[in-house]
Short mmCIF file of N, CA, C and O in Angstrom, two decimals:
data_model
loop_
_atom_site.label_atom_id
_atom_site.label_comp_id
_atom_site.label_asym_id
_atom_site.label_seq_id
_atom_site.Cartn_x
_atom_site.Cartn_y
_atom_site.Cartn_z
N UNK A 588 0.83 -1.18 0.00
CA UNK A 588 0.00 0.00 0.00
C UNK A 588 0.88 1.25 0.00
O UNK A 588 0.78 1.98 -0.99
N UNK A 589 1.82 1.65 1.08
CA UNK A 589 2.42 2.39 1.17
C UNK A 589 3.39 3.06 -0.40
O UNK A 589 3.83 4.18 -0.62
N UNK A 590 3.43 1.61 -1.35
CA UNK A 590 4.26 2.15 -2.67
C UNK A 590 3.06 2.53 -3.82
O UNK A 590 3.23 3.04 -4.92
N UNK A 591 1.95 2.16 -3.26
CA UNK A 591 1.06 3.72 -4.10
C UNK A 591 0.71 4.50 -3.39
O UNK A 591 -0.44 4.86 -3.63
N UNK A 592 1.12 4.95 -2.63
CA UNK A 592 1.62 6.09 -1.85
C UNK A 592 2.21 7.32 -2.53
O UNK A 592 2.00 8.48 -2.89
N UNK A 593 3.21 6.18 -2.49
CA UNK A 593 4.51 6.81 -2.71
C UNK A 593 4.81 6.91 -4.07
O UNK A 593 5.78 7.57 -4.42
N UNK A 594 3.93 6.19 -5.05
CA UNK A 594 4.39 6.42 -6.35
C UNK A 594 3.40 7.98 -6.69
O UNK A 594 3.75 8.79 -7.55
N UNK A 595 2.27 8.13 -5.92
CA UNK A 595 1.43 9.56 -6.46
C UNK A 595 1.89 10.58 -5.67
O UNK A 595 1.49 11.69 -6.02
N UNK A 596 2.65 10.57 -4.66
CA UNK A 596 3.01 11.49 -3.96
C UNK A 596 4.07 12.40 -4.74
O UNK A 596 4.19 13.63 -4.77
N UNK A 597 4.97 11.13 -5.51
CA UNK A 597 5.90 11.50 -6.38
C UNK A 597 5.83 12.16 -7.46
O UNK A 597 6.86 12.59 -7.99
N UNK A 598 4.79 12.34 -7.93
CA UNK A 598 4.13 12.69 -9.34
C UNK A 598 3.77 14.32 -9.01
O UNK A 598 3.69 14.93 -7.95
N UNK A 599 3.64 14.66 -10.11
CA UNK A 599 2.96 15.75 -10.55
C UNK A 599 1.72 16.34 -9.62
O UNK A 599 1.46 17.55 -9.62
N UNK A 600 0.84 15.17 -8.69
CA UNK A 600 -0.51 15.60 -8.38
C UNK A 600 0.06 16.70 -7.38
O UNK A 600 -0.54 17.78 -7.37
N UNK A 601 1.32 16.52 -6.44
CA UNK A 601 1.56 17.23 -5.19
C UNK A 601 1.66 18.62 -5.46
O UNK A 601 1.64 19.55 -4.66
N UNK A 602 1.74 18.64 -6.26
CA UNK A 602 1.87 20.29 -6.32
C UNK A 602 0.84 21.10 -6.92
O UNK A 602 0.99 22.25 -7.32
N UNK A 603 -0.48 20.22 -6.97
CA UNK A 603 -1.82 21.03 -6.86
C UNK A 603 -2.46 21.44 -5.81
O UNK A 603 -2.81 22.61 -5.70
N UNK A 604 -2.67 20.67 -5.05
CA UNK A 604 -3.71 20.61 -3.57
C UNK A 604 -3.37 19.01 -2.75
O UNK A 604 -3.65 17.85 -3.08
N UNK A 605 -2.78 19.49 -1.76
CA UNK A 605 -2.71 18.82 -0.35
C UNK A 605 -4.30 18.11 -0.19
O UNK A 605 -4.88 17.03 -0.13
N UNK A 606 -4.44 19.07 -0.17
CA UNK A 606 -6.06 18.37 0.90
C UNK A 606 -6.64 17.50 -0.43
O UNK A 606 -6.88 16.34 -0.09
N UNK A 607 -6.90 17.77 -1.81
CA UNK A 607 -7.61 17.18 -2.84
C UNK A 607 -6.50 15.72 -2.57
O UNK A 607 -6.80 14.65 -2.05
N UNK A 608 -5.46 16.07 -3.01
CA UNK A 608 -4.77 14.75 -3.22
C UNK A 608 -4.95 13.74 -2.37
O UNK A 608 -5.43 12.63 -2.63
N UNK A 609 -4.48 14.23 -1.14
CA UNK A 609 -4.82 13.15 0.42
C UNK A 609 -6.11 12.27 0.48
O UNK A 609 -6.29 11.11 0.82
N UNK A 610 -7.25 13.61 -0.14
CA UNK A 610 -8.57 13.14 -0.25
C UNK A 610 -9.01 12.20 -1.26
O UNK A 610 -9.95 11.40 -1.17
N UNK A 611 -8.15 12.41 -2.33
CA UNK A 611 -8.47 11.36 -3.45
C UNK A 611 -7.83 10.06 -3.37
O UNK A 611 -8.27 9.04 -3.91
N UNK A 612 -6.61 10.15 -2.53
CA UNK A 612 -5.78 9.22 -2.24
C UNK A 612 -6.68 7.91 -1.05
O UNK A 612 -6.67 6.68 -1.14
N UNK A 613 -7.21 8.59 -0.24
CA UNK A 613 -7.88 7.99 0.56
C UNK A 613 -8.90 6.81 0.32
O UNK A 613 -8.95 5.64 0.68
N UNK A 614 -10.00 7.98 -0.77
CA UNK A 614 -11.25 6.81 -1.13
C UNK A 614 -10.49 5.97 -1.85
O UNK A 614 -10.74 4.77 -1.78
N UNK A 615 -9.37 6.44 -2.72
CA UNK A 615 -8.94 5.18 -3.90
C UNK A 615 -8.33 3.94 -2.86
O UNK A 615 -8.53 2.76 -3.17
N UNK A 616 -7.67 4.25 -1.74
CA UNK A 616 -7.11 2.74 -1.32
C UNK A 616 -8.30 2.30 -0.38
O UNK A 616 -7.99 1.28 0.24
N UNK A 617 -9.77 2.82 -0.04
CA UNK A 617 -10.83 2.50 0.05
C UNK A 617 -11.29 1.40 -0.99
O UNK A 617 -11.68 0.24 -0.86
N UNK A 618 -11.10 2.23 -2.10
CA UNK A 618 -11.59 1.03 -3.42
C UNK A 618 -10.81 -0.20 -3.58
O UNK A 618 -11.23 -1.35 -3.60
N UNK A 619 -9.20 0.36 -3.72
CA UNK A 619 -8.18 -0.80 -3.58
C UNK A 619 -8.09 -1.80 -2.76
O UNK A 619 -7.61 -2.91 -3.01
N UNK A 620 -8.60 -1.41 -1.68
CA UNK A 620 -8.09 -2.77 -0.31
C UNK A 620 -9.60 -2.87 0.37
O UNK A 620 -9.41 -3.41 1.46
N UNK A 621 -10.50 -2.70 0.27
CA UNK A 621 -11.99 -2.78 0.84
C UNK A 621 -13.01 -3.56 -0.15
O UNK A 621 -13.84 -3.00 -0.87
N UNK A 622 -12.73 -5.33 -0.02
CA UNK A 622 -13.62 -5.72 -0.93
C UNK A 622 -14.67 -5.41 -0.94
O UNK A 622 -15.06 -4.77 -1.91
N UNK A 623 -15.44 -5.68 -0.05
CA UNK A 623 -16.93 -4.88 -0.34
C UNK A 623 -17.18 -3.31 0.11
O UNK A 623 -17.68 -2.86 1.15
N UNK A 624 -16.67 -2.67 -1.03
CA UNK A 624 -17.92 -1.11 -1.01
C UNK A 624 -18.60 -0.65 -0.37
O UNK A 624 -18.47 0.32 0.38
N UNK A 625 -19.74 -1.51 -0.66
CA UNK A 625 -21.00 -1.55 -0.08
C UNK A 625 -21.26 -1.83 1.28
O UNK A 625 -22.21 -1.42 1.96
N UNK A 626 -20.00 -2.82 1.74
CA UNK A 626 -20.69 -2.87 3.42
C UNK A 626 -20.06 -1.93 3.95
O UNK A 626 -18.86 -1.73 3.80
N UNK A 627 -21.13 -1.00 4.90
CA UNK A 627 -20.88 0.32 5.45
C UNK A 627 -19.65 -0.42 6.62
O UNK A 627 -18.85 0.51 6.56
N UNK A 628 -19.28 -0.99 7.17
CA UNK A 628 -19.00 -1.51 8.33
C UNK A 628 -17.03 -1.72 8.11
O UNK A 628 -16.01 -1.50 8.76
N UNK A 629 -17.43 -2.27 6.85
CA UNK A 629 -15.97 -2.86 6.38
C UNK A 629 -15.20 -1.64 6.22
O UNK A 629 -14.08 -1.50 6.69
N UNK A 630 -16.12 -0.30 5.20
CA UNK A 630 -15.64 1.02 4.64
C UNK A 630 -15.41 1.63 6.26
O UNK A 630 -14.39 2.32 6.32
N UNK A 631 -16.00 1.54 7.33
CA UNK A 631 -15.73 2.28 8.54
C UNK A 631 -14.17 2.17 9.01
O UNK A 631 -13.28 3.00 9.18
N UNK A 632 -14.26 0.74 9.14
CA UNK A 632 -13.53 -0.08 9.48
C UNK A 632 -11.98 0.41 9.17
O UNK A 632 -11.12 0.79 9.97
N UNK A 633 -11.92 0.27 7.83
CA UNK A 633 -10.99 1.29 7.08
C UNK A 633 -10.75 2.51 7.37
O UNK A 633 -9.86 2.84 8.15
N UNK A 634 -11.45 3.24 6.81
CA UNK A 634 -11.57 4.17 7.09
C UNK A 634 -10.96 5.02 8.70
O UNK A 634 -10.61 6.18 8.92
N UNK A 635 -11.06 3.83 9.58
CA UNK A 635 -10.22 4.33 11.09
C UNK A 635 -8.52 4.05 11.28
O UNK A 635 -7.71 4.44 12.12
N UNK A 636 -8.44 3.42 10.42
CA UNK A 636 -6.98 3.42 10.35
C UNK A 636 -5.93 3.78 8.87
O UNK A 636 -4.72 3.93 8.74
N UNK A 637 -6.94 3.82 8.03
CA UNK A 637 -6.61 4.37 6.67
C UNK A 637 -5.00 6.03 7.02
O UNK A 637 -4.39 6.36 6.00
N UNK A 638 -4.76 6.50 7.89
CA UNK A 638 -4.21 7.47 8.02
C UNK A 638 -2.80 6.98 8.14
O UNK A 638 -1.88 7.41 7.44
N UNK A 639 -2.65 5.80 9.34
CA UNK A 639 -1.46 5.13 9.37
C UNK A 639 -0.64 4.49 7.92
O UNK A 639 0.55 4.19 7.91
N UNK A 640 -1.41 4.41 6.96
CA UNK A 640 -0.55 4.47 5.94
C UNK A 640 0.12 5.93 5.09
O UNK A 640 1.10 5.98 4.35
N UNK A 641 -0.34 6.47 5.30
CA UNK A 641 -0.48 8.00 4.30
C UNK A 641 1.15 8.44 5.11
O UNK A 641 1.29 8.58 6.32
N UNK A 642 2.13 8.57 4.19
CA UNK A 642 3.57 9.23 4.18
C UNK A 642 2.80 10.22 5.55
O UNK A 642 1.71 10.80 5.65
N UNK A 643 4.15 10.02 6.60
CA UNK A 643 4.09 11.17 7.66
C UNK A 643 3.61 12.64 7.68
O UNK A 643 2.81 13.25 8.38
N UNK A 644 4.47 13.03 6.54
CA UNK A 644 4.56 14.57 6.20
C UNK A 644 2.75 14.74 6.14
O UNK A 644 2.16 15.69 6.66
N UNK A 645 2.15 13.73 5.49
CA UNK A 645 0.63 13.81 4.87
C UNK A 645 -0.13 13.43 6.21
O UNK A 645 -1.03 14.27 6.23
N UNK A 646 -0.23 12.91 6.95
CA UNK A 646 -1.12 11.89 8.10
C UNK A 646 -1.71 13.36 8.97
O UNK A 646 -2.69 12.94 9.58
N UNK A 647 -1.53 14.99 9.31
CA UNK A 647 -2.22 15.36 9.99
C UNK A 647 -3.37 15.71 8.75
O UNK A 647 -4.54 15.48 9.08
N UNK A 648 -3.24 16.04 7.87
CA UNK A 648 -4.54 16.38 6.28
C UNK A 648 -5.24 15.06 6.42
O UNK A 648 -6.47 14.98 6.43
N UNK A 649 -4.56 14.20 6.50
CA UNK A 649 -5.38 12.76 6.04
C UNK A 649 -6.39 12.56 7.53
O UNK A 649 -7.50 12.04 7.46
N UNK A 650 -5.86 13.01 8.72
CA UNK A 650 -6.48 12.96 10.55
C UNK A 650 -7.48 13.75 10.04
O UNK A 650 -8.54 13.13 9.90
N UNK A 651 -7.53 15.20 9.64
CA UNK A 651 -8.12 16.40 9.73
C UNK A 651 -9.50 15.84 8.37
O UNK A 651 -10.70 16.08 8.52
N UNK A 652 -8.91 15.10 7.19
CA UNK A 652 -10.25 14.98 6.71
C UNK A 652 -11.49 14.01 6.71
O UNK A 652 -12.61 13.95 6.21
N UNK A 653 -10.62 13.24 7.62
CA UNK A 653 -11.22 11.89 8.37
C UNK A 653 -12.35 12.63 9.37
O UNK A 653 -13.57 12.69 9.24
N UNK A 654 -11.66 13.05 10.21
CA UNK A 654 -12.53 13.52 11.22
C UNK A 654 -13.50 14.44 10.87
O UNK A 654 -14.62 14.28 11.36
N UNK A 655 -13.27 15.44 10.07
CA UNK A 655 -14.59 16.45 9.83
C UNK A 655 -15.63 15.84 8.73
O UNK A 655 -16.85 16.01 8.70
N UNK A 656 -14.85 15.09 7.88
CA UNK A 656 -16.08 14.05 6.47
C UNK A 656 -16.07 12.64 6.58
O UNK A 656 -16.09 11.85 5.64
N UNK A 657 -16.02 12.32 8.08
CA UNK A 657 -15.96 10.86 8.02
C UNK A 657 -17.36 10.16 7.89
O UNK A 657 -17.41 9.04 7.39
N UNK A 658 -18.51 10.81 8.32
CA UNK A 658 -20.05 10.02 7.38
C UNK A 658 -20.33 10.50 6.37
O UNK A 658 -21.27 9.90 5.85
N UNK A 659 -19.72 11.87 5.44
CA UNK A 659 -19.73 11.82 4.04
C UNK A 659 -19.05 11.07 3.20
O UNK A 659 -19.35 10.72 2.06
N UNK A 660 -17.63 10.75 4.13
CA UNK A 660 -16.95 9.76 3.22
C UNK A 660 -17.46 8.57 3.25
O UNK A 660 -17.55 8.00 2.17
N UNK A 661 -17.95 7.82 4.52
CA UNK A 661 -18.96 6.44 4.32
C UNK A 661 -19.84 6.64 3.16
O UNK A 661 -19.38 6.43 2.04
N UNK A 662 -20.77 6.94 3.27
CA UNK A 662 -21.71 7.67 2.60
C UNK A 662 -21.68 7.13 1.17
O UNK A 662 -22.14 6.14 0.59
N UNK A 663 -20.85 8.34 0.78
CA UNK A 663 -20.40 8.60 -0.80
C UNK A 663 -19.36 6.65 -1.13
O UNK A 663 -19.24 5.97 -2.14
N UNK A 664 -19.02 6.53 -0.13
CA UNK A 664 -18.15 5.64 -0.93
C UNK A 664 -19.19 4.23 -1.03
O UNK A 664 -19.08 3.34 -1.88
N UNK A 665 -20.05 4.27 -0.10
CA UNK A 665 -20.81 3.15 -0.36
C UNK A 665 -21.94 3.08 -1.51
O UNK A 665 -22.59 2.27 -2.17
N UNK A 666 -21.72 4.59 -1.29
CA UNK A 666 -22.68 4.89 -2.97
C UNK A 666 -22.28 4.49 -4.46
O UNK A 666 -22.82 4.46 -5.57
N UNK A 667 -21.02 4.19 -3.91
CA UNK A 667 -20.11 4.16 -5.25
C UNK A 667 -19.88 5.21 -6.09
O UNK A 667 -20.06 5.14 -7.31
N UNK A 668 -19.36 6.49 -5.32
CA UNK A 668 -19.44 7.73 -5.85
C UNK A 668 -17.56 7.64 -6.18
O UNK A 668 -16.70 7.40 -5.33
N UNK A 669 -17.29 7.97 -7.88
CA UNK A 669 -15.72 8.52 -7.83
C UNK A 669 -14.71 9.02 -6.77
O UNK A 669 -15.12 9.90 -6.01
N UNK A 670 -13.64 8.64 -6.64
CA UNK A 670 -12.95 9.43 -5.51
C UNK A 670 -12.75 11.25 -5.97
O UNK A 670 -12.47 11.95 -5.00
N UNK A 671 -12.80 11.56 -6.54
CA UNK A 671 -12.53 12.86 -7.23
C UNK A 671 -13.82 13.80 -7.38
O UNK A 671 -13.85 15.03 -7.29
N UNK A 672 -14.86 12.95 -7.62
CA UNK A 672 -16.08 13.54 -7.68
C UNK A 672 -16.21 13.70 -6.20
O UNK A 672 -15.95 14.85 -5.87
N UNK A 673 -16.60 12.75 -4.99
CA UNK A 673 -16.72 12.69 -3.78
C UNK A 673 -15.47 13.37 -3.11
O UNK A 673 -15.50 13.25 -1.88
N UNK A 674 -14.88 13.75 -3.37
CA UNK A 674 -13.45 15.16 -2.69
C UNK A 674 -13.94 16.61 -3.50
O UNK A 674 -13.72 17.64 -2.87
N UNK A 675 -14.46 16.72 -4.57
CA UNK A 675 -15.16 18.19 -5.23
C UNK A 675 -16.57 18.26 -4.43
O UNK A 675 -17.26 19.27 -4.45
N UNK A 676 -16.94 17.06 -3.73
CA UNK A 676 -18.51 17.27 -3.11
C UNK A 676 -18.11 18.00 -1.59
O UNK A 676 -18.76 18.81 -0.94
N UNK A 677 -16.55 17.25 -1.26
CA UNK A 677 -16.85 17.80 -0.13
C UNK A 677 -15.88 19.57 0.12
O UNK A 677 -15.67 20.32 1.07
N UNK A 678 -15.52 19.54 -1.48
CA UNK A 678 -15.03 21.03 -1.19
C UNK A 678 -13.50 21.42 -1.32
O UNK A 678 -13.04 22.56 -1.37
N UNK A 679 -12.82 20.25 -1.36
CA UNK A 679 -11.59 19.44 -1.32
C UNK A 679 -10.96 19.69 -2.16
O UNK A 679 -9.80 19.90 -1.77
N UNK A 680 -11.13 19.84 -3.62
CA UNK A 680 -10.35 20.12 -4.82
C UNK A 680 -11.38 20.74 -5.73
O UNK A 680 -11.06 21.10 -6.87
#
């Protein structure tokens, strides 16, 4: 997990938006490592420790958007809403 991390961190996205990236970064290893979507429980689940992977420098953005959109991010992700679309919903990028 940590080396797609580290391969988008490396890229081009970082030097648009912190908070969009972190945020897009998030639901996608939601999608990546959370077989079922759909069960709200599994996405929670995730979702509470999802930060401990995110590069250091990144983990207080990744704390900070957990905690203020953490039942929009359930929500949206069980909806099967885009990670990019669901980070422009919440204001993010």
């Amino acid at each position: 997990m940590l080396c797609m991390f580290a391969a988008i961190f490396n890229s081009e996205l970082t030097k648009i938006d912190f908070k969009c990236d972190v945020c897009v970064i998030v639901i996608d290893s939601v999608y990546a490592y959370v077989e079922d979507q759909d069960n709200e429980q599994a996405v929670t689940e995730y979702l509470s420790k999802v930060c401990q992977y995110i590069p250091v420098d990144l983990f207080n953005w990744c704390e900070q958007i957990i905690e203020i959109y953490y039942q929009e991010l359930i929500q949206a992700i069980v909806d099967g809403h885009p990670p990019y679309e669901i980070c422009q919903s919440l204001q993010l990028c």
